[in-house]
Amino acid sequence: MATITAVSPLAPASFPDLPVIDGVEFAAVEAGVKYQNRKDVTLMRLAPGSTMAGVFTRSATRSAAVLDCQEKIGLDGGEGAAILVNSGNANAFTGRNGTASVDAITSAVANCLGLPQSRVFTSSTGVIGEALPHDRITAKLDEARAALSASAMQDAADGIRTTDTFSKGATAEISVDGQTVKIAGIAKGSGMIAPDMATMLVYIFTDAKIARPALQSMLSELNEITFNAITVDSDTSTSDTLLLGATGASGVEISADSTEFRAALHGVMQDLAHQVVKDGEGATKFVEINVTGAANDADARIHAMAIANSPLIKTAVAGEDPNWGRVVMAIGKSGAAADRDLLTIRFGDIVVAENGWVSPTYSEETGADYMKQAELNIGVDLGLGDGTSTVWTCDLTHGYIEINADYRS
């Protein structure tokens, strides 16, 4: 496995001060699943009365853990819940062995915590195609249970990492009728990032009281404009999982149409999604792509992703080259409606091209200076309609090759 030493230059200055979410406890232990001398198994326990929602990868080769979670996520239960995550091994493309490993782990966690097996969710992340040594995980459950603490969410964030260069966390707090509602989440993800229905591994918790249908509806809707709107390398993982748990411990009831709670959850999800992009393997630039004026929102999304996933654009960004012709190329190849002579392209506030030609006010020097920034915005207006889309990506550097060429060694 490739050794990651340098922290991404786009990383936050520090891990956020996450609040205690009443009704959730965390622990991370060393099990030696793949890595040595680092925490690689994380246990999270939710109190009785908690509701769960989730979205998962739509990959045709999704892992045994994902398939198991998908079967369970729609079940209601008042007994509480648990989430067990291991890093270093994806338990994907492992056939019957993968299913047996999930069954062994969920059964052991259920027995350890006194829960029904149907309320135990698992995630595995790491190398694909290698049998999961699940006995190393189950052997550590008693240790993990003893270490469970409401204040150990950062340990959990550390324990779910693979090639991540920093641990990812985000939080929000709102007041409802004078009572405080808290939201906090953690995520892992660095490469193999082009979510399709979910993302990487993400676990978000709130002490709000929310019925499962409302929780699921809100999560699915917000997922489309956060985690499903990011890409590092255009590759969708076999293991993408996003779980949201609401403990109800605050006693504050939240309905599906609560705009304030929705906005706070959106903020946490977007923050975590951006952190994943900023930790893109080898990344040195964070890029927001705004497409407007498309024939419809679906076309806008197609254009935005064509730009975000173009290796030519991503390498130009890495080299700080304002090569706007590559943006024209990406729009033209996307398959969505476009008219060359109606296009407007901007780098930040700089109008680069318009009316089918380079803008008369644009200078290469100005564009080159703009590309030196760590965070960039590429804007495209199609001039065809009201369709819009915003996605986020990073540059493509030699560091990405180094990490992935050595990933299994």
XYZ file of C-alpha atoms in Angstrom:
409
model
C 0.000 0.000 0.000
C 1.330 3.409 -0.944
C 2.656 5.450 1.961
C 1.123 8.906 2.223
C 3.306 11.365 4.077
C 2.656 14.948 2.929
C -0.641 16.535 3.924
C -2.567 18.060 1.027
C -1.746 21.764 0.554
C -5.511 22.335 0.375
C -6.198 20.779 3.788
C -8.001 22.806 6.481
C -5.755 24.361 9.105
C -7.038 21.922 11.721
C -9.658 19.281 12.406
C -12.883 20.985 13.547
C -14.045 20.917 17.143
C -16.919 18.471 16.725
C -19.643 18.598 19.384
C -20.862 15.576 21.286
C -23.974 14.215 19.604
C -25.992 12.701 22.417
C -26.853 9.099 21.628
C -23.743 8.283 19.560
C -20.450 6.771 20.726
C -17.239 6.098 18.818
C -14.092 3.984 19.079
C -11.185 3.169 16.767
C -8.708 0.329 17.290
C -5.739 -1.307 15.579
C -6.644 -4.651 14.022
C -3.943 -5.030 11.376
C -6.432 -5.677 8.568
C -3.902 -4.220 6.121
C -2.052 -1.452 7.879
C 0.307 -1.809 10.799
C 0.574 0.532 13.772
C -2.494 2.598 12.867
C -6.164 2.470 13.778
C -8.046 0.674 11.027
C -11.317 -0.539 12.588
C -13.947 1.924 13.758
C -17.067 1.149 15.792
C -19.984 3.555 16.143
C -22.978 2.840 18.403
C -26.327 4.652 18.250
C -28.785 4.696 21.133
C -32.213 3.045 21.073
C -34.775 5.082 19.167
C -32.318 6.210 16.494
C -33.440 6.340 12.869
C -31.119 5.590 9.951
C -30.965 6.723 6.328
C -28.407 5.997 3.645
C -27.401 6.216 0.002
C -24.989 3.861 -1.707
C -22.970 3.356 -4.861
C -24.841 2.110 -7.903
C -21.735 0.347 -9.164
C -22.586 -3.020 -10.720
C -19.652 -4.485 -8.782
C -20.521 -3.020 -5.380
C -19.152 -4.700 -2.303
C -20.770 -7.237 0.010
C -20.981 -4.600 2.748
C -22.881 -2.213 0.479
C -25.341 -4.907 -0.572
C -25.963 -5.795 3.076
C -26.530 -2.150 4.038
C -28.949 -1.673 1.173
C -31.049 -4.570 2.414
C -31.182 -3.186 5.957
C -31.437 0.588 5.564
C -35.203 0.654 4.992
C -35.988 -1.362 8.108
C -37.346 0.462 11.132
C -36.231 -0.571 14.591
C -36.197 0.922 18.050
C -33.252 -1.058 19.367
C -30.507 1.342 18.368
C -27.872 0.609 15.727
C -24.164 0.111 15.130
C -21.757 0.886 12.297
C -18.486 -1.048 11.886
C -15.917 0.236 9.392
C -12.607 -1.285 8.379
C -9.955 0.309 6.179
C -7.278 -1.381 4.076
C -9.527 -3.988 2.450
C -12.684 -3.229 0.415
C -14.164 -6.747 0.677
C -15.306 -6.228 -2.925
C -15.162 -8.799 -5.735
C -14.612 -11.490 -3.119
C -17.589 -13.713 -3.989
C -19.139 -15.870 -1.280
C -16.199 -15.114 1.002
C -17.257 -11.466 1.047
C -20.806 -12.288 2.056
C -19.557 -14.671 4.748
C -17.255 -11.959 6.131
C -20.095 -9.451 6.379
C -22.286 -12.014 8.113
C -19.518 -12.901 10.576
C -18.832 -9.259 11.419
C -22.457 -8.156 11.753
C -23.263 -11.213 13.876
C -20.303 -10.599 16.162
C -21.104 -6.888 16.549
C -24.753 -7.724 17.284
C -23.725 -10.166 20.021
C -21.139 -7.775 21.430
C -23.544 -4.826 21.698
C -26.818 -6.654 22.280
C -28.395 -5.567 19.010
C -30.364 -7.355 16.301
C -28.112 -8.234 13.377
C -30.471 -6.260 11.139
C -29.365 -3.064 12.921
C -25.640 -3.546 12.303
C -24.222 -1.769 9.249
C -20.720 -2.281 7.899
C -18.384 -0.570 5.443
C -15.061 -1.726 4.046
C -12.589 0.399 2.097
C -9.236 -0.374 0.546
C -7.896 -2.929 -1.910
C -10.419 -4.736 -4.149
C -10.301 -8.483 -4.753
C -8.597 -9.654 -1.570
C -10.382 -11.775 1.038
C -11.172 -9.795 4.179
C -9.477 -11.273 7.274
C -12.609 -10.633 9.320
C -11.317 -12.630 12.287
C -8.840 -9.814 12.948
C -11.809 -7.453 13.192
C -14.047 -9.592 15.390
C -11.117 -10.265 17.729
C -10.998 -6.530 18.501
C -14.684 -5.949 19.210
C -14.453 -6.199 22.987
C -11.604 -3.701 22.960
C -13.611 -1.368 20.742
C -16.719 -1.662 22.907
C -14.697 -0.797 26.023
C -13.287 2.264 24.276
C -16.642 3.661 23.095
C -16.909 7.354 23.924
C -19.238 10.150 22.885
C -16.232 12.462 22.482
C -14.167 10.195 20.206
C -15.538 11.192 16.797
C -12.113 12.403 15.688
C -10.688 8.952 16.453
C -13.370 7.530 14.171
C -12.393 9.986 11.441
C -8.788 8.827 11.764
C -9.727 5.151 11.708
C -11.647 5.174 8.408
C -8.815 6.670 6.324
C -6.926 4.938 3.515
C -4.873 7.228 1.242
C -6.382 10.327 2.861
C -3.755 12.832 3.958
C -5.999 14.373 6.610
C -9.056 13.409 8.632
C -12.300 15.074 7.573
C -15.013 16.447 9.844
C -17.751 19.092 9.730
C -20.467 20.354 12.031
C -23.456 22.690 12.251
C -25.812 23.836 14.989
C -29.270 25.403 14.822
C -31.832 26.641 17.323
C -35.418 25.395 17.075
C -37.912 27.012 19.425
C -35.101 27.863 21.794
C -33.637 24.357 21.776
C -30.302 23.440 20.214
C -29.993 20.814 17.486
C -26.541 19.551 16.529
C -25.206 17.885 13.385
C -21.703 16.446 12.957
C -20.131 14.213 10.362
C -16.918 12.554 9.232
C -15.770 11.319 5.837
C -12.974 9.538 4.031
C -12.079 9.793 0.396
C -9.131 10.793 -1.732
C -9.062 8.715 -4.917
C -11.564 6.631 -6.909
C -13.915 9.584 -6.507
C -16.799 10.072 -8.934
C -19.812 9.187 -6.821
C -22.904 7.629 -8.327
C -25.726 7.831 -5.761
C -23.413 8.230 -2.780
C -19.766 8.790 -2.062
C -16.661 7.347 -0.503
C -17.458 6.678 3.160
C -19.433 9.302 5.070
C -21.132 9.111 8.481
C -23.287 11.971 9.728
C -25.167 12.174 13.024
C -27.729 14.507 14.569
C -29.543 14.608 17.893
C -32.736 15.744 16.127
C -35.820 13.543 16.187
C -36.703 12.722 12.581
C -38.873 9.968 11.150
C -37.003 7.648 8.812
C -38.926 8.572 5.606
C -38.235 12.272 6.134
C -34.597 11.610 6.983
C -34.136 9.504 3.855
C -35.878 12.006 1.604
C -33.749 14.891 2.825
C -30.514 12.910 2.548
C -31.211 11.674 -0.980
C -32.103 15.166 -2.191
C -29.077 16.884 -0.673
C -26.741 14.135 -1.813
C -27.350 15.071 -5.450
C -25.980 18.605 -4.999
C -23.102 17.720 -2.673
C -21.414 14.321 -2.838
C -22.830 13.476 -6.261
C -21.451 16.768 -7.564
C -17.764 16.060 -6.930
C -15.129 14.195 -8.904
C -11.419 13.591 -8.443
C -10.665 11.057 -11.156
C -14.006 10.008 -12.744
C -13.850 6.554 -11.097
C -16.812 5.345 -9.025
C -15.949 3.164 -6.028
C -17.393 -0.271 -5.334
C -17.820 0.733 -1.696
C -19.388 4.206 -1.627
C -21.588 4.528 1.463
C -23.248 7.487 3.158
C -25.126 6.842 6.392
C -27.094 9.402 8.401
C -28.273 8.659 11.915
C -30.735 10.712 13.974
C -30.759 9.813 17.674
C -33.647 12.042 18.757
C -31.789 12.760 22.002
C -32.469 16.511 21.815
C -36.211 15.855 21.789
C -36.598 18.391 18.977
C -38.833 17.043 16.222
C -37.848 17.910 12.661
C -40.187 17.475 9.700
C -39.310 16.870 6.062
C -40.077 20.498 5.190
C -37.801 22.049 7.825
C -35.792 24.518 5.742
C -33.512 25.472 8.634
C -32.446 21.899 9.393
C -32.131 21.126 5.691
C -29.804 24.118 5.217
C -27.633 23.048 8.154
C -27.399 19.449 6.900
C -26.613 20.757 3.420
C -23.753 22.797 4.865
C -22.227 19.794 6.637
C -22.539 17.582 3.563
C -21.068 20.203 1.236
C -18.195 20.908 3.616
C -17.289 17.209 3.762
C -17.644 16.834 -0.017
C -15.294 19.761 -0.596
C -12.767 18.316 1.837
C -12.735 15.069 -0.134
C -11.895 16.974 -3.319
C -9.255 19.042 -1.521
C -7.642 15.759 -0.467
C -7.753 14.383 -4.020
C -4.700 12.225 -4.539
C -1.867 14.564 -5.525
C -4.175 17.598 -5.660
C -2.792 21.142 -5.488
C -5.817 23.042 -6.851
C -9.512 23.066 -5.887
C -11.766 23.895 -8.824
C -15.423 24.940 -8.833
C -17.166 24.656 -12.184
C -20.355 26.656 -12.747
C -22.404 25.997 -15.858
C -25.343 28.283 -16.645
C -27.550 28.908 -19.633
C -27.844 25.258 -20.606
C -30.952 23.883 -22.281
C -31.872 22.240 -18.949
C -30.295 21.228 -15.656
C -29.463 17.733 -16.924
C -27.490 19.149 -19.853
C -25.748 21.591 -17.532
C -24.647 18.678 -15.338
C -23.312 16.782 -18.365
C -21.256 19.781 -19.472
C -19.973 20.456 -15.947
C -18.817 16.874 -15.461
C -17.213 16.785 -18.906
C -15.102 19.766 -17.874
C -14.393 18.429 -14.386
C -13.306 14.996 -15.626
C -11.181 16.099 -18.572
C -7.547 15.029 -18.029
C -6.463 17.805 -20.379
C -8.215 20.480 -18.324
C -7.051 18.988 -15.027
C -3.412 18.858 -16.146
C -3.613 22.405 -17.523
C -4.868 23.530 -14.120
C -1.986 21.676 -12.459
C 0.450 23.486 -14.750
C -1.278 26.832 -14.129
C -1.936 27.124 -17.870
C -5.085 29.153 -18.771
C -5.779 26.907 -21.751
C -9.408 27.849 -22.317
C -9.468 25.936 -25.602
C -9.634 22.745 -23.557
C -12.850 23.981 -21.968
C -14.264 24.487 -25.462
C -13.188 20.936 -26.285
C -14.904 19.466 -23.205
C -18.168 21.245 -23.979
C -18.089 20.067 -27.559
C -17.474 16.417 -26.682
C -19.993 16.160 -23.806
C -22.953 15.212 -25.987
C -25.234 17.827 -24.442
C -26.613 20.728 -26.494
C -24.181 23.578 -27.205
C -23.713 26.344 -29.755
C -20.167 27.480 -30.365
C -21.145 31.075 -31.105
C -23.224 31.493 -27.936
C -20.571 30.312 -25.472
C -19.117 32.520 -22.752
C -16.181 31.214 -20.690
C -14.845 32.834 -17.530
C -11.920 32.163 -15.224
C -13.159 33.715 -11.998
C -14.390 37.183 -12.976
C -12.252 37.241 -16.108
C -14.195 36.936 -19.376
C -11.983 34.676 -21.481
C -14.120 33.861 -24.509
C -17.467 35.015 -25.885
C -19.441 35.055 -29.115
C -17.457 32.171 -30.576
C -14.047 33.775 -30.114
C -11.560 34.992 -27.508
C -12.833 38.054 -25.641
C -11.247 41.321 -26.854
C -10.655 42.282 -23.204
C -8.807 39.060 -22.335
C -5.046 38.869 -21.929
C -3.030 35.668 -21.501
C -1.040 37.302 -18.708
C -4.192 37.989 -16.686
C -5.367 34.411 -17.176
C -1.986 32.996 -16.167
C -1.944 35.099 -12.995
C -5.403 33.862 -12.044
C -4.400 30.203 -12.494
C -1.755 30.570 -9.775
C -4.469 30.641 -7.103
C -5.110 27.517 -5.025
C -8.895 27.762 -5.475
C -10.258 28.439 -8.931
C -13.614 28.948 -10.646
C -14.356 28.021 -14.244
C -17.616 29.509 -15.477
C -19.422 28.570 -18.671
C -22.649 30.072 -20.001
C -24.226 28.175 -22.906
C -26.723 30.891 -23.861
C -29.412 28.309 -24.577
C -31.787 28.283 -21.604
C -32.082 28.296 -17.813
C -30.225 25.065 -16.946
C -27.554 25.302 -14.256
C -25.121 22.997 -12.466
C -22.207 23.379 -10.067
C -19.612 20.667 -9.528
C -16.234 20.529 -7.848
C -12.976 18.867 -8.846
C -9.212 19.143 -8.443
C -6.169 19.164 -10.701
C -4.313 16.078 -11.938
C -0.640 15.938 -10.975
C 2.172 13.420 -11.047
C 1.391 12.761 -7.399
C -1.804 10.958 -8.446
C 0.247 8.586 -10.581
C 2.766 7.927 -7.817
C 0.069 7.081 -5.275
C -1.934 4.787 -7.526
C 0.990 3.085 -9.242
C 2.130 1.862 -5.820
C -1.291 1.366 -4.199
C -1.012 -2.409 -3.691
C 2.719 -2.599 -3.035
